[in-house]
CSV table of C-alpha atoms in Angstrom, one decimal:
chain,number,residue,atom,x,y,z
I,243,UNK,CA,148.5,222.9,-109.2
I,244,UNK,CA,146.0,220.2,-110.1
I,245,UNK,CA,145.3,219.5,-106.3
I,246,UNK,CA,144.6,223.1,-105.7
I,247,UNK,CA,142.1,223.2,-108.6
I,248,UNK,CA,140.4,220.0,-107.3
I,249,UNK,CA,140.2,221.5,-103.8
I,250,UNK,CA,138.7,224.7,-105.1
I,251,UNK,CA,136.2,222.7,-107.1
I,252,UNK,CA,135.0,220.8,-104.1
I,253,UNK,CA,134.9,224.0,-102.0
I,254,UNK,CA,132.7,225.5,-104.7
I,255,UNK,CA,130.4,222.4,-104.6
I,256,UNK,CA,130.2,222.6,-100.9
I,257,UNK,CA,129.2,226.2,-100.8
I,258,UNK,CA,126.8,225.7,-103.6
I,259,UNK,CA,125.2,222.9,-101.6
I,260,UNK,CA,124.9,225.2,-98.5
I,261,UNK,CA,123.3,227.9,-100.6
I,262,UNK,CA,120.8,225.4,-102.0
I,263,UNK,CA,120.0,224.0,-98.5
I,264,UNK,CA,119.4,227.5,-97.2
I,265,UNK,CA,116.7,228.1,-99.9
I,266,UNK,CA,114.9,224.9,-99.1
I,267,UNK,CA,112.1,224.7,-96.5
I,268,UNK,CA,113.9,223.4,-93.4
I,269,UNK,CA,110.9,223.6,-91.1
I,270,UNK,CA,110.7,219.8,-90.8
I,271,UNK,CA,114.0,218.5,-89.5
I,272,UNK,CA,114.8,215.5,-87.3
I,273,UNK,CA,114.7,216.2,-83.6
I,274,UNK,CA,112.8,219.5,-84.1
I,275,UNK,CA,110.3,220.1,-81.3
I,276,UNK,CA,106.5,220.4,-82.1
I,277,UNK,CA,103.5,220.8,-79.9
I,278,UNK,CA,99.9,219.7,-80.0
I,279,UNK,CA,97.2,221.5,-78.0
I,280,UNK,CA,93.7,220.2,-77.3
I,281,UNK,CA,91.1,222.8,-76.2
I,282,UNK,CA,87.7,221.9,-74.7
I,283,UNK,CA,85.1,224.3,-76.0
I,284,UNK,CA,82.1,222.1,-75.2
I,285,UNK,CA,79.3,223.7,-73.3
I,286,UNK,CA,79.5,222.2,-69.7
I,287,UNK,CA,80.7,218.9,-70.9
I,288,UNK,CA,83.9,216.9,-70.0
I,289,UNK,CA,86.2,216.1,-72.9
I,290,UNK,CA,88.3,212.9,-72.7
I,291,UNK,CA,91.1,212.3,-75.1
I,292,UNK,CA,93.8,209.8,-75.8
I,293,UNK,CA,96.7,210.6,-78.2
I,294,UNK,CA,99.0,207.8,-79.3
I,295,UNK,CA,102.3,207.8,-81.1
I,296,UNK,CA,104.8,205.0,-81.9
I,297,UNK,CA,106.2,205.5,-78.4
I,298,UNK,CA,103.8,207.4,-76.2
I,299,UNK,CA,100.2,207.4,-74.9
I,300,UNK,CA,98.8,210.6,-73.5
I,301,UNK,CA,95.4,210.4,-71.9
I,302,UNK,CA,93.6,213.3,-70.2
I,303,UNK,CA,90.2,214.7,-69.2
I,304,UNK,CA,89.4,218.4,-69.6
I,305,UNK,CA,86.5,218.9,-67.3
I,306,UNK,CA,85.3,222.4,-68.3
I,307,UNK,CA,84.9,224.7,-71.2
I,308,UNK,CA,88.1,226.6,-71.8
I,309,UNK,CA,90.4,224.0,-70.3
I,310,UNK,CA,93.3,222.9,-72.5
I,311,UNK,CA,96.2,220.6,-72.5
I,312,UNK,CA,99.4,220.9,-74.6
I,313,UNK,CA,102.2,218.3,-75.1
I,314,UNK,CA,105.5,218.6,-76.9
I,315,UNK,CA,107.6,216.0,-78.7
I,316,UNK,CA,110.5,215.8,-81.0
I,317,UNK,CA,110.5,214.4,-84.5
I,318,UNK,CA,112.3,211.2,-85.0
I,319,UNK,CA,115.2,210.8,-87.4
I,320,UNK,CA,113.0,209.2,-90.1
I,321,UNK,CA,110.4,212.0,-89.9
I,322,UNK,CA,107.7,209.4,-89.2
I,323,UNK,CA,106.5,210.9,-85.9
I,324,UNK,CA,102.7,211.0,-85.6
I,325,UNK,CA,100.0,211.5,-82.9
I,326,UNK,CA,96.6,209.9,-83.5
I,327,UNK,CA,94.0,211.2,-81.1
I,328,UNK,CA,90.7,209.9,-80.0
I,329,UNK,CA,88.4,212.5,-78.5
I,330,UNK,CA,85.2,211.6,-76.6
I,331,UNK,CA,82.3,213.2,-74.8
I,332,UNK,CA,79.0,211.6,-73.8
I,333,UNK,CA,78.4,209.0,-76.5
I,334,UNK,CA,80.3,210.8,-79.3
I,335,UNK,CA,83.9,210.3,-80.4
I,336,UNK,CA,86.2,211.2,-83.3
I,337,UNK,CA,89.7,209.8,-84.2
I,338,UNK,CA,92.2,211.8,-86.3
I,339,UNK,CA,95.9,212.5,-86.7
I,340,UNK,CA,96.5,215.6,-84.6
I,341,UNK,CA,100.1,215.6,-85.9
I,342,UNK,CA,102.0,213.9,-88.7
I,343,UNK,CA,104.6,215.1,-91.1
I,344,UNK,CA,102.1,216.2,-93.8
I,345,UNK,CA,102.6,219.3,-95.8
I,346,UNK,CA,99.0,220.4,-95.7
I,347,UNK,CA,98.6,219.9,-92.0
I,348,UNK,CA,101.9,221.6,-91.1
I,349,UNK,CA,100.9,224.5,-93.4
I,350,UNK,CA,97.6,224.9,-91.5
I,351,UNK,CA,99.4,224.6,-88.2
I,352,UNK,CA,101.7,227.3,-89.4
I,353,UNK,CA,104.7,226.5,-87.3
I,354,UNK,CA,105.4,224.2,-84.5
I,355,UNK,CA,102.0,224.3,-82.8
I,356,UNK,CA,98.9,222.4,-83.9
I,357,UNK,CA,95.9,223.6,-81.9
I,358,UNK,CA,92.7,221.6,-82.0
I,359,UNK,CA,89.4,222.7,-80.5
I,360,UNK,CA,86.5,220.4,-79.6
I,361,UNK,CA,83.0,221.9,-80.0
I,362,UNK,CA,79.5,220.4,-80.2
I,363,UNK,CA,79.5,220.4,-84.0
I,364,UNK,CA,83.0,219.0,-84.4
I,365,UNK,CA,86.7,219.3,-84.2
I,366,UNK,CA,88.5,222.5,-85.4
I,367,UNK,CA,92.1,223.2,-86.3
I,368,UNK,CA,93.5,226.7,-85.9
I,369,UNK,CA,94.7,227.9,-89.3
I,370,UNK,CA,97.5,230.2,-88.4
I,371,UNK,CA,97.7,231.7,-92.0
I,372,UNK,CA,94.1,233.0,-91.8
I,373,UNK,CA,93.9,233.4,-88.0
I,374,UNK,CA,90.7,231.4,-88.0
I,375,UNK,CA,89.3,228.0,-87.0
I,376,UNK,CA,88.8,225.4,-89.7
I,377,UNK,CA,86.3,222.6,-89.1
I,378,UNK,CA,88.1,219.4,-89.9
I,379,UNK,CA,86.0,216.6,-88.4
I,380,UNK,CA,82.5,215.8,-87.2
I,381,UNK,CA,81.6,213.8,-84.2
I,382,UNK,CA,80.5,210.2,-84.6
I,383,UNK,CA,78.0,208.5,-82.4
I,384,UNK,CA,79.4,205.6,-80.5
I,385,UNK,CA,77.5,202.3,-80.4
I,386,UNK,CA,76.4,202.7,-76.8
């Protein structure tokens, strides 16, 4: 009789734990796939970029306005995955975290896609909640 009561108690705790886990935000889980998209919205200017993580380096050139490049990746088990990107055109550049496990950034991305757009006045992130572009960074002049 006592074994049955202990078993029922542990079953209760197990299902209580499942119910609690279902209520929590599970949008950031190990091995979940995310995407970063870089969009060139510069007037007739080539955009070069390099995005680095702990394991990868992705470098591309987007030659014309409207060109874009998207890459996907999976979160590591420690949820420490990041991509730091350096964008360049002419003698301007800007470096920023295009992806990291950060509540504010992921809220703005609004899902698994972080979409960044380069314009003459800076770098914009698409805010999925408001369906609008939010200016996040300004270009810096390189020392050339």
